[in-house]
Short mmCIF file of C-alpha atoms in Angstrom, two decimals:
data_model
loop_
_atom_site.label_atom_id
_atom_site.label_comp_id
_atom_site.label_asym_id
_atom_site.label_seq_id
_atom_site.Cartn_x
_atom_site.Cartn_y
_atom_site.Cartn_z
CA MET A 1 19.94 234.68 -77.04
CA GLN A 2 18.11 231.76 -78.68
CA HIS A 3 15.77 232.61 -81.56
CA VAL A 4 12.71 230.35 -81.45
CA CYS A 5 10.21 229.41 -84.13
CA VAL A 6 6.91 228.15 -82.68
CA LEU A 7 4.97 225.98 -85.13
CA GLY A 8 1.36 225.84 -83.94
CA SER A 9 1.67 228.77 -81.57
CA THR A 10 -2.07 229.24 -80.94
CA GLY A 11 -2.56 225.70 -79.60
CA SER A 12 -2.07 224.67 -75.98
CA VAL A 13 1.57 223.59 -76.38
CA GLY A 14 2.40 226.70 -78.39
CA ALA A 15 0.80 228.99 -75.80
CA ASN A 16 2.66 227.21 -72.99
CA THR A 17 5.91 227.59 -74.91
CA LEU A 18 5.39 231.33 -75.12
CA ASP A 19 4.60 231.41 -71.42
CA VAL A 20 7.96 229.77 -70.61
CA ILE A 21 9.81 232.03 -73.05
CA GLY A 22 8.22 235.07 -71.41
CA ARG A 23 9.75 234.06 -68.07
CA HIS A 24 13.26 234.27 -69.56
CA PRO A 25 13.37 237.40 -71.74
CA GLY A 26 17.16 237.55 -71.73
CA GLN A 27 17.55 234.02 -73.06
CA TYR A 28 14.91 233.57 -75.77
CA SER A 29 13.30 235.65 -78.47
CA VAL A 30 10.38 234.76 -80.74
CA PHE A 31 11.47 234.65 -84.38
CA ALA A 32 8.34 233.16 -86.00
CA LEU A 33 4.82 232.16 -84.99
CA THR A 34 2.47 229.99 -87.04
CA ALA A 35 -1.17 228.91 -86.96
CA HIS A 36 -3.53 227.13 -89.32
CA SER A 37 -6.43 229.59 -89.49
CA ARG A 38 -6.79 231.36 -86.13
CA ALA A 39 -5.87 234.82 -87.39
CA ASP A 40 -7.32 236.65 -84.38
CA ALA A 41 -5.35 234.57 -81.88
CA LEU A 42 -2.18 234.92 -83.95
CA LEU A 43 -2.74 238.70 -84.11
CA GLU A 44 -2.75 238.91 -80.31
CA GLN A 45 0.46 236.91 -80.14
CA CYS A 46 2.13 239.07 -82.79
CA LEU A 47 1.17 242.23 -80.92
CA GLN A 48 2.81 240.84 -77.79
CA TRP A 49 5.90 239.12 -79.23
CA ARG A 50 6.61 241.10 -82.44
CA PRO A 51 8.08 238.13 -84.35
CA ARG A 52 9.96 238.57 -87.63
CA TYR A 53 7.48 236.23 -89.37
CA ALA A 54 3.93 235.00 -88.88
CA VAL A 55 2.55 232.15 -90.99
CA LEU A 56 -1.04 231.07 -91.59
CA GLY A 57 -2.17 228.06 -93.58
CA ASP A 58 -4.84 229.99 -95.45
CA GLU A 59 -4.00 232.99 -97.65
CA ALA A 60 -7.33 234.71 -96.94
CA CYS A 61 -6.56 234.56 -93.22
CA ALA A 62 -3.05 235.82 -93.94
CA ARG A 63 -4.41 238.87 -95.80
CA GLN A 64 -6.64 239.62 -92.84
CA LEU A 65 -3.68 239.41 -90.46
CA ARG A 66 -1.49 241.62 -92.69
CA THR A 67 -4.15 244.32 -92.67
CA ARG A 68 -4.62 244.20 -88.92
CA LEU A 69 -0.88 244.28 -88.19
CA ARG A 70 -0.37 247.19 -90.59
CA GLU A 71 -3.11 249.09 -88.77
CA GLU A 72 -1.32 248.40 -85.48
CA GLY A 73 2.04 249.52 -86.89
CA VAL A 74 3.64 246.08 -86.43
CA SER A 75 6.28 245.13 -89.00
CA THR A 76 5.88 241.34 -88.77
CA GLU A 77 5.98 239.79 -92.25
CA VAL A 78 2.97 237.53 -92.84
CA LEU A 79 3.36 234.44 -95.04
CA SER A 80 0.97 231.64 -95.92
CA GLY A 81 0.97 228.03 -97.03
CA ALA A 82 2.85 224.82 -96.35
CA ARG A 83 6.06 225.96 -98.00
CA ALA A 84 6.22 229.01 -95.74
CA LEU A 85 6.12 226.70 -92.69
CA GLU A 86 9.18 224.88 -93.99
CA GLU A 87 10.94 228.18 -94.70
CA VAL A 88 10.56 229.59 -91.19
CA ALA A 89 11.36 226.24 -89.57
CA SER A 90 14.66 226.01 -91.45
CA HIS A 91 15.56 229.74 -91.47
CA PRO A 92 19.30 230.31 -90.84
CA GLU A 93 18.59 232.65 -87.91
CA VAL A 94 16.41 230.12 -86.05
CA ASP A 95 18.10 228.24 -83.22
CA ALA A 96 15.19 226.19 -81.88
CA VAL A 97 11.90 225.01 -83.37
CA MET A 98 8.92 224.06 -81.23
CA ALA A 99 7.03 221.57 -83.40
CA ALA A 100 3.49 221.80 -82.01
CA ILE A 101 1.36 221.49 -85.16
CA VAL A 102 -1.26 218.81 -84.58
CA GLY A 103 -1.36 215.88 -87.00
CA ALA A 104 0.42 214.82 -90.16
CA ALA A 105 0.47 218.45 -91.37
CA GLY A 106 3.45 218.98 -89.07
CA LEU A 107 5.66 216.38 -90.77
CA ALA A 108 7.06 218.50 -93.63
CA PRO A 109 8.16 221.50 -91.49
CA CYS A 110 9.62 219.08 -88.92
CA MET A 111 11.62 217.42 -91.70
CA ALA A 112 12.80 220.84 -92.88
CA ALA A 113 13.95 221.79 -89.38
CA ALA A 114 15.70 218.44 -88.97
CA ARG A 115 17.56 218.74 -92.27
CA ALA A 116 18.63 222.26 -91.26
CA GLY A 117 20.17 220.95 -88.03
CA LYS A 118 17.92 222.82 -85.61
CA ARG A 119 17.27 222.13 -81.95
CA LEU A 120 13.94 220.44 -82.59
CA LEU A 121 11.47 220.33 -79.70
CA LEU A 122 9.08 217.63 -80.86
CA ALA A 123 5.52 217.92 -79.56
CA ASN A 124 4.13 216.73 -82.89
CA LYS A 125 4.20 212.94 -82.30
CA GLU A 126 2.77 212.38 -85.77
CA ALA A 127 6.11 213.36 -87.32
CA LEU A 128 7.48 210.07 -86.04
CA VAL A 129 4.25 208.08 -86.34
CA VAL A 130 4.05 209.00 -90.03
CA GLY A 131 7.73 209.63 -90.82
CA GLY A 132 9.38 206.93 -88.72
CA ALA A 133 12.78 205.93 -90.06
CA LEU A 134 12.68 208.64 -92.74
CA PHE A 135 12.33 211.36 -90.10
CA MET A 136 15.10 209.91 -87.93
CA GLU A 137 17.37 209.76 -90.99
CA ALA A 138 16.73 213.47 -91.60
CA VAL A 139 17.62 214.22 -87.97
CA ALA A 140 20.90 212.32 -88.29
CA ALA A 141 21.78 213.77 -91.70
CA GLY A 142 21.15 217.35 -90.59
CA GLY A 143 22.83 216.98 -87.20
CA ALA A 144 19.67 218.18 -85.48
CA ARG A 145 19.15 217.85 -81.74
CA LEU A 146 15.86 216.05 -81.22
CA LEU A 147 14.22 216.72 -77.84
CA PRO A 148 10.85 215.08 -77.05
CA ILE A 149 8.20 217.34 -75.53
CA ASP A 150 5.35 214.88 -74.90
CA SER A 151 5.45 214.48 -71.13
CA GLU A 152 5.92 210.71 -71.37
CA HIS A 153 8.81 210.80 -73.82
CA SER A 154 10.43 213.73 -72.06
CA ALA A 155 10.26 211.67 -68.86
CA ILE A 156 12.03 208.72 -70.52
CA PHE A 157 14.61 211.07 -72.03
CA GLN A 158 15.30 212.68 -68.65
CA CYS A 159 15.93 209.23 -67.12
CA LEU A 160 18.61 208.37 -69.69
CA PRO A 161 22.24 209.51 -70.06
CA GLU A 162 23.04 212.19 -72.64
CA ASP A 163 24.80 209.77 -75.01
CA PRO A 164 22.19 207.80 -77.00
CA ALA A 165 24.84 205.23 -77.89
CA SER A 166 24.66 203.92 -74.32
CA TRP A 167 20.88 203.57 -74.16
CA GLY A 168 20.70 200.08 -75.65
CA GLU A 169 23.02 198.57 -73.07
CA ARG A 170 20.97 200.07 -70.21
CA ILE A 171 17.31 199.67 -71.19
CA ASP A 172 15.39 196.47 -70.66
CA ARG A 173 12.06 198.14 -71.43
CA ILE A 174 10.16 201.37 -70.92
CA VAL A 175 6.77 201.92 -69.31
CA LEU A 176 4.59 204.74 -70.63
CA THR A 177 2.01 205.93 -68.13
CA ALA A 178 -1.52 206.93 -69.11
CA SER A 179 -4.12 208.74 -67.05
CA GLY A 180 -6.95 206.64 -68.46
CA GLY A 181 -8.79 209.81 -69.49
CA PRO A 182 -12.36 210.69 -68.52
CA PHE A 183 -13.79 207.19 -69.15
CA ARG A 184 -11.37 205.04 -67.15
CA GLU A 185 -14.15 203.69 -64.94
CA ARG A 186 -17.07 203.98 -67.33
CA ASP A 187 -18.94 200.89 -68.50
CA PRO A 188 -17.68 200.18 -72.05
CA ALA A 189 -21.26 199.42 -73.12
CA THR A 190 -22.19 203.08 -72.55
CA LEU A 191 -19.36 204.63 -74.60
CA ARG A 192 -21.57 204.87 -77.70
CA ASP A 193 -23.41 207.70 -75.93
CA VAL A 194 -20.33 209.85 -75.22
CA THR A 195 -20.56 213.47 -76.43
CA PRO A 196 -17.65 215.55 -77.74
CA ALA A 197 -17.86 217.77 -74.64
CA GLN A 198 -17.52 214.74 -72.37
CA ALA A 199 -14.62 213.33 -74.38
CA CYS A 200 -12.75 216.65 -74.21
CA ALA A 201 -13.11 216.99 -70.42
CA HIS A 202 -9.75 215.52 -69.41
CA PRO A 203 -9.39 215.02 -65.64
CA ASN A 204 -5.72 216.07 -65.40
CA TRP A 205 -4.47 217.92 -68.49
CA VAL A 206 -5.59 221.02 -70.39
CA MET A 207 -5.23 220.12 -74.07
CA GLY A 208 -6.70 220.77 -77.49
CA ARG A 209 -9.85 218.98 -78.64
CA LYS A 210 -8.20 216.44 -80.92
CA ILE A 211 -5.64 215.22 -78.41
CA SER A 212 -8.28 215.24 -75.67
CA VAL A 213 -10.40 212.81 -77.70
CA ASP A 214 -7.27 210.72 -78.38
CA SER A 215 -6.69 210.56 -74.63
CA ALA A 216 -10.28 209.43 -74.08
CA THR A 217 -9.84 206.57 -76.57
CA MET A 218 -6.18 206.03 -75.55
CA MET A 219 -5.20 206.42 -79.21
CA ASN A 220 -2.80 209.09 -77.96
CA LYS A 221 -0.99 206.33 -76.10
CA ALA A 222 -0.96 204.14 -79.21
CA LEU A 223 0.71 206.99 -81.10
CA GLU A 224 3.13 207.49 -78.21
CA VAL A 225 4.13 203.81 -78.34
CA ILE A 226 4.99 204.25 -82.02
CA GLU A 227 6.86 207.50 -81.29
CA ALA A 228 8.85 205.85 -78.48
CA ARG A 229 9.90 203.02 -80.76
CA TRP A 230 11.72 205.52 -83.00
CA LEU A 231 12.90 208.01 -80.38
CA PHE A 232 14.65 205.39 -78.27
CA ALA A 233 15.45 202.75 -80.93
CA LEU A 234 13.38 200.09 -79.18
CA SER A 235 11.59 197.00 -80.39
CA PRO A 236 7.79 197.03 -79.95
CA GLU A 237 8.17 194.34 -77.29
CA GLN A 238 10.24 196.71 -75.14
CA ILE A 239 7.37 199.19 -74.72
CA GLU A 240 4.61 198.79 -72.15
CA VAL A 241 1.67 200.97 -71.12
CA VAL A 242 0.16 201.19 -67.64
CA ILE A 243 -2.65 203.39 -66.37
CA HIS A 244 -1.58 205.81 -63.63
CA PRO A 245 -4.63 207.99 -62.86
CA GLN A 246 -2.78 210.68 -60.88
CA SER A 247 -0.46 211.67 -63.80
CA ILE A 248 2.42 212.30 -61.38
CA ILE A 249 4.84 209.66 -62.67
CA HIS A 250 5.15 210.58 -66.33
CA SER A 251 6.91 207.39 -67.46
CA MET A 252 9.60 204.93 -66.37
CA VAL A 253 12.72 203.18 -67.62
CA VAL A 254 13.25 199.60 -66.47
CA CYS A 255 16.99 198.92 -66.58
CA LYS A 256 18.62 195.59 -67.30
CA ASP A 257 19.53 195.22 -63.62
CA THR A 258 15.76 195.64 -62.82
CA SER A 259 16.23 199.14 -61.38
CA VAL A 260 13.37 201.45 -62.32
CA LEU A 261 14.01 205.13 -63.08
CA ALA A 262 11.02 207.46 -63.08
CA GLN A 263 10.41 211.16 -63.65
CA LEU A 264 7.78 212.80 -61.44
CA GLY A 265 6.15 216.19 -61.69
CA THR A 266 2.90 218.10 -61.77
CA PRO A 267 0.79 217.55 -64.92
CA ASP A 268 1.91 220.79 -66.59
CA MET A 269 3.29 220.89 -70.15
CA ARG A 270 5.55 223.81 -69.24
CA VAL A 271 7.86 221.37 -67.44
CA PRO A 272 8.94 219.35 -70.52
CA ILE A 273 8.86 222.53 -72.62
CA ALA A 274 11.30 224.28 -70.27
CA TYR A 275 13.51 221.20 -70.24
CA GLY A 276 13.59 221.10 -74.03
CA LEU A 277 14.31 224.81 -74.39
CA ALA A 278 17.20 224.80 -71.92
CA TYR A 279 18.64 221.29 -72.40
CA PRO A 280 21.02 220.18 -70.95
CA HIS A 281 20.41 222.90 -68.35
CA ARG A 282 17.32 223.59 -66.22
CA ILE A 283 15.25 226.77 -66.06
CA THR A 284 12.11 227.75 -64.19
CA SER A 285 8.94 226.64 -65.95
CA GLY A 286 6.22 228.39 -63.97
CA SER A 287 4.79 225.06 -62.83
CA GLN A 288 3.98 224.37 -59.20
CA SER A 289 6.31 222.04 -57.33
CA LEU A 290 5.06 218.72 -56.09
CA ASP A 291 3.94 218.74 -52.46
CA PHE A 292 4.48 215.15 -51.39
CA MET A 293 2.49 215.71 -48.19
CA LYS A 294 -0.60 216.52 -50.24
CA LEU A 295 -0.26 213.70 -52.75
CA ALA A 296 -2.79 210.91 -52.69
CA ALA A 297 -1.54 207.35 -53.17
CA LEU A 298 0.11 206.69 -56.52
CA THR A 299 -1.78 203.85 -58.15
CA PHE A 300 -1.43 201.75 -61.28
CA GLU A 301 -3.87 199.69 -63.33
CA ALA A 302 -3.76 197.43 -66.36
CA VAL A 303 -5.34 198.73 -69.56
CA ASP A 304 -8.82 197.31 -70.22
CA PRO A 305 -8.82 196.19 -73.90
CA GLN A 306 -12.63 196.40 -74.08
CA ARG A 307 -12.65 200.03 -72.99
CA PHE A 308 -9.55 200.99 -75.01
CA PRO A 309 -9.37 198.66 -78.05
CA GLY A 310 -7.35 201.13 -80.12
CA LEU A 311 -4.21 200.83 -78.02
CA GLN A 312 -3.24 197.45 -79.47
CA LEU A 313 -3.19 198.94 -82.97
CA ALA A 314 0.19 200.46 -82.07
CA TRP A 315 1.91 197.08 -81.83
CA GLN A 316 -0.10 195.72 -84.76
CA THR A 317 1.03 198.47 -87.13
CA LEU A 318 4.63 198.45 -85.90
CA ARG A 319 4.81 194.75 -86.83
CA SER A 320 3.15 195.36 -90.22
CA ALA A 321 4.55 196.81 -93.44
CA PRO A 322 6.48 200.09 -93.05
CA GLY A 323 3.96 202.86 -93.59
CA SER A 324 1.16 201.13 -91.70
CA THR A 325 1.56 203.55 -88.80
CA ALA A 326 0.94 206.43 -91.22
CA VAL A 327 -2.33 204.76 -92.25
CA LEU A 328 -3.38 204.44 -88.62
CA ASN A 329 -2.64 208.10 -87.93
CA ALA A 330 -4.52 209.31 -91.01
CA ALA A 331 -7.55 207.19 -90.20
CA ASN A 332 -7.62 208.39 -86.62
CA GLU A 333 -7.39 212.06 -87.58
CA GLU A 334 -10.36 211.66 -89.93
CA ALA A 335 -12.35 209.63 -87.39
CA VAL A 336 -11.77 212.08 -84.54
CA SER A 337 -12.71 215.01 -86.78
CA ALA A 338 -15.93 213.21 -87.74
CA PHE A 339 -16.75 212.52 -84.09
CA LEU A 340 -16.14 216.13 -83.06
CA ASP A 341 -18.42 217.24 -85.91
CA GLY A 342 -21.16 214.86 -84.73
CA ARG A 343 -21.02 212.63 -87.81
CA ILE A 344 -20.09 209.38 -86.01
CA ARG A 345 -20.38 208.05 -82.48
CA PHE A 346 -17.47 207.88 -80.05
CA ASP A 347 -17.28 204.08 -80.25
CA GLN A 348 -17.09 204.24 -84.06
CA ILE A 349 -13.69 205.98 -83.98
CA HIS A 350 -12.00 202.62 -83.42
CA ALA A 351 -14.22 201.00 -86.07
CA VAL A 352 -13.08 203.57 -88.65
CA ASN A 353 -9.43 203.06 -87.72
CA LEU A 354 -9.67 199.28 -87.94
CA ALA A 355 -11.61 199.29 -91.22
CA THR A 356 -9.15 201.73 -92.80
CA LEU A 357 -6.17 199.59 -91.82
CA GLU A 358 -7.84 196.54 -93.32
CA ALA A 359 -8.79 198.31 -96.57
CA THR A 360 -5.60 200.28 -97.25
CA SER A 361 -2.89 198.53 -99.25
CA VAL A 362 0.60 199.62 -98.17
CA PRO A 363 2.93 199.23 -101.17
CA ASP A 364 6.55 198.20 -100.86
CA GLY A 365 8.77 201.23 -100.30
CA ALA A 366 5.87 203.39 -99.11
CA ALA A 367 7.97 204.69 -96.20
CA GLY A 368 10.96 205.50 -98.38
CA SER A 369 10.24 209.13 -99.20
CA LEU A 370 8.14 212.02 -97.96
CA ASP A 371 6.14 212.10 -101.18
CA THR A 372 5.18 208.40 -100.97
CA LEU A 373 4.28 208.74 -97.30
CA LEU A 374 2.07 211.74 -98.01
CA ALA A 375 0.43 209.86 -100.89
CA LEU A 376 -0.27 206.94 -98.54
CA ASP A 377 -1.63 209.39 -95.97
CA ALA A 378 -3.99 210.85 -98.58
CA GLU A 379 -5.20 207.40 -99.67
CA ALA A 380 -5.85 206.33 -96.07
CA ARG A 381 -7.81 209.53 -95.45
CA ARG A 382 -9.95 208.89 -98.54
CA ILE A 383 -10.79 205.39 -97.32
CA ALA A 384 -11.46 206.62 -93.77
CA ARG A 385 -13.84 209.32 -95.06
CA GLU A 386 -15.70 206.67 -97.05
CA ARG A 387 -16.14 204.61 -93.89
CA VAL A 388 -17.34 207.67 -91.99
CA GLN A 389 -19.92 208.44 -94.70
CA ARG A 390 -21.32 204.90 -94.48
CA TRP A 391 -21.93 205.20 -90.75
CA ALA A 392 -23.04 208.82 -90.93
CA ALA A 393 -25.67 207.89 -93.52
#
C-alpha cells in the first residue's frame, strides 16, 4: 500500500490523480489533500477519501472546512499555511507526493518532498523553472525519485532507459510537441481581441485556466523547455519544439544514430499520472486506447514566432544569468492573472513578460538558495504588476 499526498488536489491534475488512485484501492491510499482556497471542493474530496490531513492556504477557509468535517463526523485534521504544505509533503508516512500546485507556490513543498526522499510526481513545472539546479540538488541529496507528469516530459522519460547515467550517450536532442492551442491558425493581428473564455477553450486538453492561457500563448511550452533542460541534463540547443495539432505523439527523443523514439497516447493526463504512480510498472489509467483506424493523419508544423513570441524567451533566459527563468515565470503568472481578470489584453501578456525581464536585475548568486530565489520572484512580481498597472490605466 502506497500512501499518497496530493498537493493541489482540487485542480485538474489532482482530480485525475484521485481518479487513478480510485481504480486501484488495494495499492494506494490518500494520506493528505491540499488546496489553496477551494474549501467546498476539498470538503467533497475529504468526505470521499478520508485523508489523515487536509491543508488549505488560508486559515479562514481552514476553519470553515474544520467545522464542516466535524459536522460530518470526519476525523481529518485540517491545517493551513505554507509550512503545513511542507509538513505533509515530507511526512514520514508518505510514500509518494503528487506535486500539482500551480505556479511558484509549489516550489517549497516540492523541495521538502525532495529532501525527504519521496517518490515525487512532478506536475508543477515551475519547481524546476524557478528552482533549477537548486531543486535538482535537493532531489539528489534526499535520494528522491523524480518522475515527470507533464505529458511531454513523461513521454521523453518513457523513451529513455531507467539509468539516467546512460542518457547523455544516447540523446542527440529531444523534440517537445505542442498542440498549438486554440489560436494556431488565427491571424496574429487579431489576438489583441481574444477573451479569457476563448483562451481557455483548449481544443485537445481539459486543464485549469492558467495553464490553458499558457497553452494559448505557448508560454507553457517555454516553461517545458526550461523544465526539460533540468530533468534530462540537456543544453538549451538540444531541445526543440514542433507543433503537432492532434496531440497523439506527446514528445520524441532523437538518438545519436538518428533513430527517433516517440510515445503515443490519447490526450488524457491519467496516462502519465498512472505511469508515475506505478513506475517502473504499468497499471490501468482509465484512459481510452488509441484506435489507429480512426486516427486522422499525424501532422507537424513549425512554430510561428509572430503568433507565439513568448516561446523564444525559454532559450533567452536559459542563456542568461541563473535566476532569469524565475523572473520569466513570475512575470508570466502576474500577466496571465491580469489577463484573466480583464486588466490587460491577451497580446500584452508577452509585453509584460518581456518588460519584466528587461527591468529586473538578477544578482550574482540569486539561484543559490531558496530564500534568494523567492526574493527574486517577489521582485519580478512587483515589477510585472507595475507594468500591468501602466497598461490597465
